[in-house]
Coordinates of C-alpha atoms and ligand atoms in Angstrom, one line a residue:
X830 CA -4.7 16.4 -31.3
X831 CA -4.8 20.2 -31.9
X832 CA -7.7 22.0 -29.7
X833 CA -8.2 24.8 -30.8
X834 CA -9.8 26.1 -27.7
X835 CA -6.5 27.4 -26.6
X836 CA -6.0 30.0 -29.3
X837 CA -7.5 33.2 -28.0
X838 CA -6.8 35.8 -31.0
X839 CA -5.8 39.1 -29.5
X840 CA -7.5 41.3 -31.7
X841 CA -6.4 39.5 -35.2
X842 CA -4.1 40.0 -37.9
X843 CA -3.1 43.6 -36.1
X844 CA -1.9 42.2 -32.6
X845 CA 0.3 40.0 -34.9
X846 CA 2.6 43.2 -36.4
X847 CA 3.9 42.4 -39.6
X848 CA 7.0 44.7 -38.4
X849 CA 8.6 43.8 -35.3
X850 CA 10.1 46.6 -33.6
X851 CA 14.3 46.2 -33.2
X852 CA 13.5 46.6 -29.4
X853 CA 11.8 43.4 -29.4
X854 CA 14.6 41.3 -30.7
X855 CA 17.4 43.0 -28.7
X856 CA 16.7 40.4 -25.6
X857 CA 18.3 37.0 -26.5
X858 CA 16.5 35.4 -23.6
X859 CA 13.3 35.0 -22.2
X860 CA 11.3 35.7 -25.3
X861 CA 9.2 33.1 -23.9
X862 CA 6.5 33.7 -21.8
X863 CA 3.6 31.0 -21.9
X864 CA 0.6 32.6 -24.1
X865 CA -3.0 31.6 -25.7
X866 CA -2.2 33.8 -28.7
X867 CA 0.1 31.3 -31.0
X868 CA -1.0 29.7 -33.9
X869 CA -2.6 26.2 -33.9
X870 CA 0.8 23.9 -34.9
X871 CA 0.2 22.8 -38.9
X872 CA 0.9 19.5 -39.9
X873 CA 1.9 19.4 -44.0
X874 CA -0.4 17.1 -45.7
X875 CA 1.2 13.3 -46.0
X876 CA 1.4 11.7 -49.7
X877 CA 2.5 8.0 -49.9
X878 CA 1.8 7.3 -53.4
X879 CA 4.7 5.5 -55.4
X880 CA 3.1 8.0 -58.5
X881 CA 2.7 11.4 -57.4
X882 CA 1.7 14.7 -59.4
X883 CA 3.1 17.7 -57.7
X884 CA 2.1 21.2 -59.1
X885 CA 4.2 24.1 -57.7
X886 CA 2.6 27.7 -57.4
X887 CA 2.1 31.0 -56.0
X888 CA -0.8 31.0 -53.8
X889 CA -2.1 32.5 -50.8
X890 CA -1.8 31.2 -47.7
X891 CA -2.1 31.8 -43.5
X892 CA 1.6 32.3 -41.9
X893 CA -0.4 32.6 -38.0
X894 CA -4.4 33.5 -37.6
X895 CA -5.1 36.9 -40.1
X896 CA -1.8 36.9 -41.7
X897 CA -1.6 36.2 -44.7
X898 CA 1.2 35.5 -47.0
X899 CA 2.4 34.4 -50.9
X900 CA 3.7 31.0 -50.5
X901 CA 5.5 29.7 -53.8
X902 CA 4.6 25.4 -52.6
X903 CA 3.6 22.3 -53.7
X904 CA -0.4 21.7 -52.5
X905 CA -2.0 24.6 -50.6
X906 CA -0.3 25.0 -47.5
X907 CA 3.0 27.4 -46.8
X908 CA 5.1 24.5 -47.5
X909 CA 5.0 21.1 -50.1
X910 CA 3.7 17.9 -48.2
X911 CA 5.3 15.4 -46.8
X912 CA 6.3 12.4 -49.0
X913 CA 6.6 8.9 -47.5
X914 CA 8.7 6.4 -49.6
X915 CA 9.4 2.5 -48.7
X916 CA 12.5 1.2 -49.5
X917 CA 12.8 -1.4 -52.3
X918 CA 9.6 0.5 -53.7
X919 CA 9.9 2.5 -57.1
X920 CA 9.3 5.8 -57.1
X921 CA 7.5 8.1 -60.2
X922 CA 7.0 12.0 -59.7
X923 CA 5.6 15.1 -62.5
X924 CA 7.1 17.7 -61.3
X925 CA 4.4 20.7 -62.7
X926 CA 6.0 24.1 -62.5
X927 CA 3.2 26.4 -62.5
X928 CA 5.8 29.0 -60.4
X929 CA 6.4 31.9 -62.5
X930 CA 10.2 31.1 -63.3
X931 CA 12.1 28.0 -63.5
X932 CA 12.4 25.4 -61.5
X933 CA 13.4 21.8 -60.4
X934 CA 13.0 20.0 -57.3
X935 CA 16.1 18.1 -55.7
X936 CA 15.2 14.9 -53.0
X937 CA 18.4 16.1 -50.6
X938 CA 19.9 12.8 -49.3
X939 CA 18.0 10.4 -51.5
X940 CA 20.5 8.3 -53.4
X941 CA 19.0 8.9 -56.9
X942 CA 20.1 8.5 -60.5
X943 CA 21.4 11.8 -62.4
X944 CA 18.2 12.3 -64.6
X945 CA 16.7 12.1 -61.2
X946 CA 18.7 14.3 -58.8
X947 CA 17.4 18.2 -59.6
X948 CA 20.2 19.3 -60.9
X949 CA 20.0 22.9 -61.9
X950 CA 20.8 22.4 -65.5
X951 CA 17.5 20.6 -65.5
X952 CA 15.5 22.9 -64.4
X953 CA 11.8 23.6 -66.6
X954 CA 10.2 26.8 -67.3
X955 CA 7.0 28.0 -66.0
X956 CA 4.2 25.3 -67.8
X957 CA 6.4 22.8 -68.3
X958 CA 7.0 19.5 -66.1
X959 CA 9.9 17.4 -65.3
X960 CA 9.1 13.2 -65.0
X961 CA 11.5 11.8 -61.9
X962 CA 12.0 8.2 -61.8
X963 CA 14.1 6.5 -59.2
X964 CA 14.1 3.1 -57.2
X965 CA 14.2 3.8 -53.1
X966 CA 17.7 2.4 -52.0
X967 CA 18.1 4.8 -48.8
X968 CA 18.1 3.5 -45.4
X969 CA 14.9 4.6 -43.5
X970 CA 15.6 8.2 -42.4
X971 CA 14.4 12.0 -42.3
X972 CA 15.1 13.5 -45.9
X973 CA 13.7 16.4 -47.6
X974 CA 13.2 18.1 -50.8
X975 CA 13.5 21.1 -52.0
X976 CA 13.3 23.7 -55.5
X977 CA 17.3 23.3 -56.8
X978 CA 17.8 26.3 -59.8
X979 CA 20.8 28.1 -60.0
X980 CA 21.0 31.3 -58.4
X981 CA 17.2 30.9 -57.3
X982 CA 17.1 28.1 -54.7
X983 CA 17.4 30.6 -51.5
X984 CA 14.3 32.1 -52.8
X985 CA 12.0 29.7 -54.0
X986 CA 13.0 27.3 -50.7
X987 CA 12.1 30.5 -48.2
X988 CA 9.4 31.0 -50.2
X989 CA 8.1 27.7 -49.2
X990 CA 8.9 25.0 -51.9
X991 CA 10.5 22.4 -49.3
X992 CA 9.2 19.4 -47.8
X993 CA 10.4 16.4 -46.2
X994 CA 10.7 13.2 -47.1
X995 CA 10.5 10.2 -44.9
X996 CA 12.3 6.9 -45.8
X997 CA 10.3 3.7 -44.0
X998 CA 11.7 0.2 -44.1
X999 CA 11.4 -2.8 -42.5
X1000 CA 14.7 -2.4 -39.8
X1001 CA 12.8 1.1 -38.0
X1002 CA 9.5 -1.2 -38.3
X1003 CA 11.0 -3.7 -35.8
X1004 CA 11.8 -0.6 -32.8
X1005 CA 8.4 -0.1 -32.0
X1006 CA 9.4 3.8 -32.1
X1007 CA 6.0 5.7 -31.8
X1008 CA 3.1 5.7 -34.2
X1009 CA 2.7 8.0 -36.9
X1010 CA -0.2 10.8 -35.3
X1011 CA 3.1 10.9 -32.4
X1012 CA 5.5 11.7 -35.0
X1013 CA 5.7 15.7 -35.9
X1014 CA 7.4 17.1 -38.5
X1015 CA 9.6 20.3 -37.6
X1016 CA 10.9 21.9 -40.8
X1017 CA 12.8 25.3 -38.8
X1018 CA 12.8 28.9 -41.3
X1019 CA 13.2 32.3 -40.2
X1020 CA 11.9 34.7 -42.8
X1021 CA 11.1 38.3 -42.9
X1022 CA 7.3 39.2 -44.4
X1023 CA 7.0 42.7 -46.5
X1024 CA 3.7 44.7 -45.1
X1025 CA 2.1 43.5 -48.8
X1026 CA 2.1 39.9 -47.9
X1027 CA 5.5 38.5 -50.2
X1028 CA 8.3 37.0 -48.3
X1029 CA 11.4 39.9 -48.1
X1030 CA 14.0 38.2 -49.8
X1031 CA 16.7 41.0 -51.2
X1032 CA 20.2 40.3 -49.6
X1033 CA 21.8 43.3 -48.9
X1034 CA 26.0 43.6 -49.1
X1035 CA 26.6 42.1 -46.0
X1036 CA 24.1 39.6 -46.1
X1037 CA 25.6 38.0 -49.7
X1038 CA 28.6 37.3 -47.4
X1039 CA 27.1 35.8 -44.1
X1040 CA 23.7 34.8 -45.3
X1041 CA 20.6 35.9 -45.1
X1042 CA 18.5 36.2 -41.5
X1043 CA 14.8 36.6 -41.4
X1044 CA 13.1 38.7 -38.3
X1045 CA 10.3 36.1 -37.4
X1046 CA 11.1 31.9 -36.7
X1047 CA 8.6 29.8 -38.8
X1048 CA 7.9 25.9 -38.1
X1049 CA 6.0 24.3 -41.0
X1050 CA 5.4 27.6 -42.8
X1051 CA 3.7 29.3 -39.6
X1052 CA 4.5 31.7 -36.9
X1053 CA 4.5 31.1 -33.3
X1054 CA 3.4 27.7 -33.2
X1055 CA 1.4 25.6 -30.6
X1056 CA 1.0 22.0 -29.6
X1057 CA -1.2 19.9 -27.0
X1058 CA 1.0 16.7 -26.1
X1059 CA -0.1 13.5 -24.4
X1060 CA 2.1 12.6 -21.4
X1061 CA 3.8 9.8 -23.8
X1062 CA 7.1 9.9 -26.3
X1063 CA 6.6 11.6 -29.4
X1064 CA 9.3 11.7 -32.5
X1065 CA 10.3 14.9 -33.7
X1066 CA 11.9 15.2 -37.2
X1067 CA 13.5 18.2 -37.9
X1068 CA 15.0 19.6 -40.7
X1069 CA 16.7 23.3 -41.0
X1070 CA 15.4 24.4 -44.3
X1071 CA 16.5 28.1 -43.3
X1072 CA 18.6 30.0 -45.8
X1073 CA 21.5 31.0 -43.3
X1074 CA 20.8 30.0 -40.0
X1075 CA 22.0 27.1 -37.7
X1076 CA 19.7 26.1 -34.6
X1077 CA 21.1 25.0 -31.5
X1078 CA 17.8 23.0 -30.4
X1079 CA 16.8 22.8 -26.4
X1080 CA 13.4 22.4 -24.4
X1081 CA 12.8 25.7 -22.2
X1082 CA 13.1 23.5 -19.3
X1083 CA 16.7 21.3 -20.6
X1084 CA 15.1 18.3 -20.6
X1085 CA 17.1 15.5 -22.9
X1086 CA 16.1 14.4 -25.9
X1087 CA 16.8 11.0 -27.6
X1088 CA 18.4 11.5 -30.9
X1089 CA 17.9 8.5 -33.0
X1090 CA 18.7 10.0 -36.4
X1091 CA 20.5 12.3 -38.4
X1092 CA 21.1 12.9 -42.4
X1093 CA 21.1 9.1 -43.6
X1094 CA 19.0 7.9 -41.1
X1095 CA 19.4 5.6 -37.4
X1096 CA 22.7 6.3 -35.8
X1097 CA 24.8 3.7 -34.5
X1098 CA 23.3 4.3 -31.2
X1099 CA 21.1 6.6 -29.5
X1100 CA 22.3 9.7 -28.1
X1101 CA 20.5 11.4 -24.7
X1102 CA 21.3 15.2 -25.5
X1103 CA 20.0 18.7 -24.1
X1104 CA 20.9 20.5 -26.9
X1105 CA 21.8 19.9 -30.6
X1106 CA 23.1 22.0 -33.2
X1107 CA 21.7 22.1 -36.6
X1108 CA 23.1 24.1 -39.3
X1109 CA 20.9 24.5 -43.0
X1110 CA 20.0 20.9 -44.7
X1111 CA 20.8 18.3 -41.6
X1112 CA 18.2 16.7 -40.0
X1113 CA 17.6 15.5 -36.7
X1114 CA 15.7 12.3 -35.6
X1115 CA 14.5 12.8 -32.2
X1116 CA 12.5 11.1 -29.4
X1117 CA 11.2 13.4 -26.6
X1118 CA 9.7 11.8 -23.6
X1119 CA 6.6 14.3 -21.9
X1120 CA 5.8 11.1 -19.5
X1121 CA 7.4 12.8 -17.0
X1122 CA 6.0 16.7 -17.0
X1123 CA 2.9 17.5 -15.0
X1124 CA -0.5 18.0 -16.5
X1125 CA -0.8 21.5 -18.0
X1126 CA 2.5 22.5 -18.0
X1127 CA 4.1 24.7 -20.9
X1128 CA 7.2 24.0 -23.0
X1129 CA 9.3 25.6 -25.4
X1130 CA 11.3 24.3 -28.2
X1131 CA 14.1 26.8 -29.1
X1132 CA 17.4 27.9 -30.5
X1133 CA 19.0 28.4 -28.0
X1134 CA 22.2 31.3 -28.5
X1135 CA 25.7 30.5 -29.4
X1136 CA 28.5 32.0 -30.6
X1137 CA 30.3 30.6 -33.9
X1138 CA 34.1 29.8 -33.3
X1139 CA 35.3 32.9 -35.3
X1140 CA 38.5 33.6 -37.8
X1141 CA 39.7 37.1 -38.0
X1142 CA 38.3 39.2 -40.7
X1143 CA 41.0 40.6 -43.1
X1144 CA 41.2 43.5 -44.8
X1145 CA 41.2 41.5 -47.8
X1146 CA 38.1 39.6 -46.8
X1147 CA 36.5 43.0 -46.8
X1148 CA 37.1 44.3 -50.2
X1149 CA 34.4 45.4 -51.9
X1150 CA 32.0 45.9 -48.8
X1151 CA 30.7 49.3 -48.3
X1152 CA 31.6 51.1 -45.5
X1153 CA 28.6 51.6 -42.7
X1154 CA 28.1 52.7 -39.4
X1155 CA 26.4 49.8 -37.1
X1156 CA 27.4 47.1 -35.1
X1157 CA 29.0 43.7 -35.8
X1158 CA 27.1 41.1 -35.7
X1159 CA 27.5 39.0 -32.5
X1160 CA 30.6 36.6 -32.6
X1161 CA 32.6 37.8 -35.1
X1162 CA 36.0 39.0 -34.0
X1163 CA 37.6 42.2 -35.6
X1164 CA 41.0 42.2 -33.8
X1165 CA 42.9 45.2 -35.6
X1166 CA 40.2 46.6 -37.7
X1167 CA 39.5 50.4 -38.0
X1168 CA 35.9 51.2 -37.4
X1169 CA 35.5 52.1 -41.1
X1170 CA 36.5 48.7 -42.3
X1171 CA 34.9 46.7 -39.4
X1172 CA 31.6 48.4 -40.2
X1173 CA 30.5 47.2 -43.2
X1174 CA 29.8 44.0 -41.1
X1175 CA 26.8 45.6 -39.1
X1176 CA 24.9 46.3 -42.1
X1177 CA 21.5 43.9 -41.9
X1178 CA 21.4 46.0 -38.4
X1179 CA 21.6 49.1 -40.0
X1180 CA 19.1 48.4 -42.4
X1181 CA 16.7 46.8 -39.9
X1182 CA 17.0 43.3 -41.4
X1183 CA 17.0 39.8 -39.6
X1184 CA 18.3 38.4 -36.5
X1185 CA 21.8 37.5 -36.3
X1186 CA 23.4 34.5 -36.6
X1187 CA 23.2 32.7 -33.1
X1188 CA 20.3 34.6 -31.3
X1189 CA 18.1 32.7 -29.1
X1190 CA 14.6 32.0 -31.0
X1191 CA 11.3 30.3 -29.9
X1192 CA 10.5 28.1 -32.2
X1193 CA 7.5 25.4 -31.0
X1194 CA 5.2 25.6 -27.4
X1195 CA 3.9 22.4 -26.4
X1196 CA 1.2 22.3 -23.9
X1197 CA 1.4 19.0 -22.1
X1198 CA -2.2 19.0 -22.0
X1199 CA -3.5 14.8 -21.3
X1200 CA -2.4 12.2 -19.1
X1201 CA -2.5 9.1 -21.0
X1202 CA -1.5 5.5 -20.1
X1203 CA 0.7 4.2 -22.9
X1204 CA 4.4 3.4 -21.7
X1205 CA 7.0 5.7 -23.5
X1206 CA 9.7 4.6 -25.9
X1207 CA 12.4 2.2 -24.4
X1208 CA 15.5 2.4 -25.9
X1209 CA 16.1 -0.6 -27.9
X1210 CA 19.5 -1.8 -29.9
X1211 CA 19.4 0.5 -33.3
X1212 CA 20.5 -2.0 -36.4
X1213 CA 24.1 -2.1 -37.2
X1214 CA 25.7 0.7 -39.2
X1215 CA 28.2 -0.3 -41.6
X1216 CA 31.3 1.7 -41.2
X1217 CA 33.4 2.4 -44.3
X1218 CA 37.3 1.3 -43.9
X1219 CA 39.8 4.4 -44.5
X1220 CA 42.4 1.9 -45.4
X1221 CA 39.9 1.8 -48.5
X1222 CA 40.1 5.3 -50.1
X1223 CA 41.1 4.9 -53.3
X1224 CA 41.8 8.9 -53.1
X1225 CA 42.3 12.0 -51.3
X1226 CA 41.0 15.3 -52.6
X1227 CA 40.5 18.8 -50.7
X1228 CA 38.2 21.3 -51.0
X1229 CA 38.8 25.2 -49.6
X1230 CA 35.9 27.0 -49.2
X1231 CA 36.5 30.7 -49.5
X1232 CA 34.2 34.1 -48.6
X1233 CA 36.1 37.2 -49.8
X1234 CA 35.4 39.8 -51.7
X1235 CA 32.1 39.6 -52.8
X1236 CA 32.7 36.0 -53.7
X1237 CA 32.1 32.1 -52.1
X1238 CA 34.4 29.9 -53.9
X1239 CA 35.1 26.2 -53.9
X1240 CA 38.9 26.1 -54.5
X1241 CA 39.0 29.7 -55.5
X1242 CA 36.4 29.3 -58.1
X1243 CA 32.5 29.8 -58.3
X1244 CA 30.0 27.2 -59.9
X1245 CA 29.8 26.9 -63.5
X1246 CA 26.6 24.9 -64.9
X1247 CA 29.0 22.7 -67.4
X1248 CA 32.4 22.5 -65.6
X1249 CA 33.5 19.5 -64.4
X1250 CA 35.5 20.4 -61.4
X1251 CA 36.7 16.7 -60.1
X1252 CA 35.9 13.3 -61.9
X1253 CA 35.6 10.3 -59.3
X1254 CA 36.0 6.2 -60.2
X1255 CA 32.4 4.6 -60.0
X1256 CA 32.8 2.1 -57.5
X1257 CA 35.3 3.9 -55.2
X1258 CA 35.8 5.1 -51.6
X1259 CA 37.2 8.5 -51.3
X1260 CA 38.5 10.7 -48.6
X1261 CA 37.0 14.2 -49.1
X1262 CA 38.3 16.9 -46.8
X1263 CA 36.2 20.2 -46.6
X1264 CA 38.5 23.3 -45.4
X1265 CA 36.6 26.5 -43.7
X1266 CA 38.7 29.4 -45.0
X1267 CA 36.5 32.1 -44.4
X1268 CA 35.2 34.0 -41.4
X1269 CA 31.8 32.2 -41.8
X1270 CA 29.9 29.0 -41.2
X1271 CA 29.5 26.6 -44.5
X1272 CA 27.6 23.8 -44.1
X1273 CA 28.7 21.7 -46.5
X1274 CA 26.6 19.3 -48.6
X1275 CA 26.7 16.6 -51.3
X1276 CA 25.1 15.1 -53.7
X1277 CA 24.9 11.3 -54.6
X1278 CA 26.4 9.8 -51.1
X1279 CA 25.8 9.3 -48.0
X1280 CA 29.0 9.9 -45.9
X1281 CA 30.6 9.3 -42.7
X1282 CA 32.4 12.1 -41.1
X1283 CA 36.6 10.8 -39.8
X1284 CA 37.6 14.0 -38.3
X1285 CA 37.5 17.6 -37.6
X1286 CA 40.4 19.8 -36.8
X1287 CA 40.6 23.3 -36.1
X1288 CA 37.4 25.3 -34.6
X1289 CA 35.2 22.8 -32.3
X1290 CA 37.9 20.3 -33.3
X1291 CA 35.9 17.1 -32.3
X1292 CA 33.0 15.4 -33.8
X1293 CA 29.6 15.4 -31.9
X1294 CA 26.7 12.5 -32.0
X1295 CA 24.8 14.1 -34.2
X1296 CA 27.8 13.4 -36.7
X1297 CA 27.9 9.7 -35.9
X1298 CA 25.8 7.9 -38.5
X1299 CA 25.4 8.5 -42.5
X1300 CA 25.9 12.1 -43.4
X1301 CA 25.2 14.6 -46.6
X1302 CA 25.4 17.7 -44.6
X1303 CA 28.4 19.0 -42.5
X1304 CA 28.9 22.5 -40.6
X1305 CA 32.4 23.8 -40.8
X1306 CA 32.6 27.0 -38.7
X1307 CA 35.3 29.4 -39.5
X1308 CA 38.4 27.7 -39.2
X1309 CA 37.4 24.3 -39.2
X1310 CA 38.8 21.8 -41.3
X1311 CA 36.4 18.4 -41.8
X1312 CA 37.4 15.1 -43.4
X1313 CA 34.5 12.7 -45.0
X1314 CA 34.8 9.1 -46.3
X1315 CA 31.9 8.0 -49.0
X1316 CA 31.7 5.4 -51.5
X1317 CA 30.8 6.7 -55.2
X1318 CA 28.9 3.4 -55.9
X1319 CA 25.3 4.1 -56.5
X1320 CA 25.4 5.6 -59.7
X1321 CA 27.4 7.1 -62.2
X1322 CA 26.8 10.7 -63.9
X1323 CA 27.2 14.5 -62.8
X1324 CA 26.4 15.7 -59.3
X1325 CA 27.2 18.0 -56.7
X1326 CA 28.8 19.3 -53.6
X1327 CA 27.9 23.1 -52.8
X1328 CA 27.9 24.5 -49.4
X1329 CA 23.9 24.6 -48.6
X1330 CA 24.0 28.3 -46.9
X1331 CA 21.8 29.2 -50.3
X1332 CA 23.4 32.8 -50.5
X1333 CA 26.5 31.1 -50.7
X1334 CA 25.3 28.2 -53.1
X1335 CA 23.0 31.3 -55.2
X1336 CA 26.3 32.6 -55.9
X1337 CA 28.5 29.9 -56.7
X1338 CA 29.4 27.9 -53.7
X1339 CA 29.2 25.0 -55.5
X1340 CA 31.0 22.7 -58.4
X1341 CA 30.0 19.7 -60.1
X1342 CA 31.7 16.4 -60.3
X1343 CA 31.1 13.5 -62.2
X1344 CA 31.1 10.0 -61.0
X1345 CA 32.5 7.8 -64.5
Ligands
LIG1874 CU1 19.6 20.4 -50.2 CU2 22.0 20.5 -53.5 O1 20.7 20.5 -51.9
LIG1875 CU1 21.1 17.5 -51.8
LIG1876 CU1 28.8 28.8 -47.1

């Protein structure tokens, strides 16, 4: 339970500057040091209806105690509540969009018919609603939803207009994994807040090529977050609903976590890590055991910093990008360049933007704050995971996704709403490879499947637990090359694959194929 006791404002919404100086972000480590002044750790509201209404808006809400904010959500709170599905259950939703533009919402990893899937040709203008019907065939697992319309979803999701969405059946029933007031959502942003209260969201040059970095971390739509803990296992699922950034999640102290999940729900078999990378739309299932940490002890989970595996910028890459004087962001090599061409890169520096890419960030402070008797989660056997045959693939088929030139391009082309850019066989298994030719990180999502992830060359060049399972999302860092098996049997109709950095999907990282 939250107690409130231990929030000690500091002088309200002032001590809480709306603009951080660039001093304050220049240290990478230690950010940390424990504190009575965070905000008390917000829980979205929980909806387990099979028929839902859900109203989207611009509203007002708290980002941390006297800060206040314009949210664009479902419900009152900075982000849309969680929604809890049963599988085998049948699933209605009105989709209300009172936002002031259009709109559609997408359930990211559901396995949903075409009418049902958000795409942005669907999307309904302000007053006007969209009816979702679906039955749920997903395993149980840690899904989310999120606003889908072309060239607005970075904005609207930042804004707030994500949730997740939890998938229960009767197979995670049977692992006794720990009860529903232990089990805390963690949907990861990082946002930058204009001194009148709207969410900065204005992508300068550089930032329409790496993405788009806010200056603060938010968890559930608020700042600096704090939780009291019971000395038991609690389950952490996360989702990185940030427009750009990839987390590398640790505690402060390294203690390992238990992953259990990822995209498509239980993994083969549980996986003791002390750090996990999660790139924009994957999820993470975890179990973290507090048993062991004294009474009153203080704990942070972070991002911790990394560098991403880097290809050489070209000259070519570059065209188009204004020269400017400023740093390059951290990682990215520039063997050869002039410090004309190479400065273009430093830009979001320059112009007092975001964090970069790979900076250390708190993101949640536990207190460990009661001892309390009940024993913590023993691993047990996770059910079977059917592994698809490669012998099967009916097909091959490679997609190269490009950053140059003021561009992000599947296969040298950006997204049109009615192109068909592949046409799959209903019923088949197919091979997919994804191929990083750019200088920057795409994770790479699709629509309609759940896949499982063969092999990755190039970069990292090796898979990691958190790819074990049933995937929609992959990270390709420059360089990488990433081959997926999935079977195109659910349904048949138009869907998509898009890289889900949403600058890059905004402007066209994305194509549509149909399943016939
Ligand atoms: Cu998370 Cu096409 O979306
Ligand atoms: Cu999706
Ligand atoms: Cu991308």
């Amino acid at each position: 339970m939250q107690r409130r006791h231990f929030l000690e404002l500091v002088g309200g919404a002032g001590a809480l500057s709306l603009t951080r100086p660039m001093s304050a972000l220049a240290a990478p480590h230690d950010l940390w040091t424990p504190s009575r002044t965070r905000t008390p750790f917000h829980i979205p509201p929980v909806l387990s209806a099979n028929d839902l209404t859900l109203t989207a808006r611009a509203h007002s809400i708290n980002v941390a105690p006297g800060v206040k904010a314009e949210a664009w959500s479902i419900g009152d709170g900075p982000l849309c509540p969680t929604i809890r599905m049963r599988a085998g259950d049948t699933t209605r939703v009105r989709f209300e969009n009172m936002l002031p533009e259009p709109s559609i919402l997408h359930w990211h990893g559901i396995l949903a018919p075409e009418a049902a899937d958000g795409h942005p040709r669907l999307a309904v203008g302000t007053g006007a609603s969209y009816q979702y019907s679906f039955p749920v065939i997903n395993r149980a697992g840690t899904y989310w939803y999120h606003a889908h319309p072309h060239g607005r979803t970075g904005v609207q999701v930042y804004r707030g207009m994500a949730g997740l969405l939890f998938v229960d059946d009767g197979a995670e029933d049977m692992l006794g994994l720990p009860p529903e007031h232990r089990e805390l959502p963690v949907i990861v942003q990082d946002k930058r807040l204009n001194a009148d209260g709207t969410f900065a969201f204005e992508p300068g040059m550089h930032e329409q090529m790496e993405g788009y970095f806010g200056d603060t971390p938010y968890v559930n739509g608020v700042r600096r977050p704090f939780m009291s803990v019971d000395t038991t296992t609690y389950r952490l699922r996360v989702v990185n609903a940030s427009t750009s950034r990839i987390l590398r999640l640790e505690f402060s102290n390294k203690m390992p976590m238990t992953l259990i999940g990822s995209d498509g729900g239980l993994l083969p078999q549980p996986a003791t890590l002390t750090s996990i990378d999660v790139a924009t739309g994957e999820r993470a299932d975890l179990l973290v055991d507090f048993s062991k940490i004294p009474v009153g002890q203080r704990l942070m989970l972070r991002s911790a910093d990394f560098t991403s595996p880097t290809r050489l910028m070209t000259a070519d890459d570059m065209k188009g990008m204004p020269a400017m004087s400023g740093p390059g962001p951290k990682g990215m090599a520039m063997n050869g360049m002039g410090a004309g061409a190479m400065s273009g890169l430093g830009m979001n520096h320059a112009a007092g933007g975001g964090i970069q890419q790979g900076t250390a960030l708190d993101l949640v402070e536990f207190e460990v704050a009661h001892a309390v008797t009940p024993e913590p989660w023993r691993s047990v056997p996770l059910p079977r995971v059917a592994m698809l045959n490669p012998a099967l693939a009916a097909k091959s088929r490679s997609f190269t996704f490009s950053s140059r030139q003021m561009r992000h391009t599947i296969n040298g082309r950006a997204f049109e709403m009615d192109r068909v850019d592949e046409t799959v066989k209903f019923g088949t298994h197919e091979a997919w490879t994804f191929i990083n030719d750019s200088p920057f990180a795409h994770p790479v999502h699709m629509h309609a499947v759940q896949f499982q992830i063969l092999e990755r060359t190039g970069g990292r060049a090796r898979l990691f637990p958190w790819e074990s399972g049933w995937k929609d999302t992959v990270l390709l860092h420059p360089g990488e090359r990433v081959s997926v098996l999935a079977a195109f049997d659910k349904y048949r109709g138009r869907f998509l694959l898009h890289c889900h950095n949403m600058v890059h999907e905004d402007m066209g990282m994305m194509m549509n194929f149909d399943i016939v």
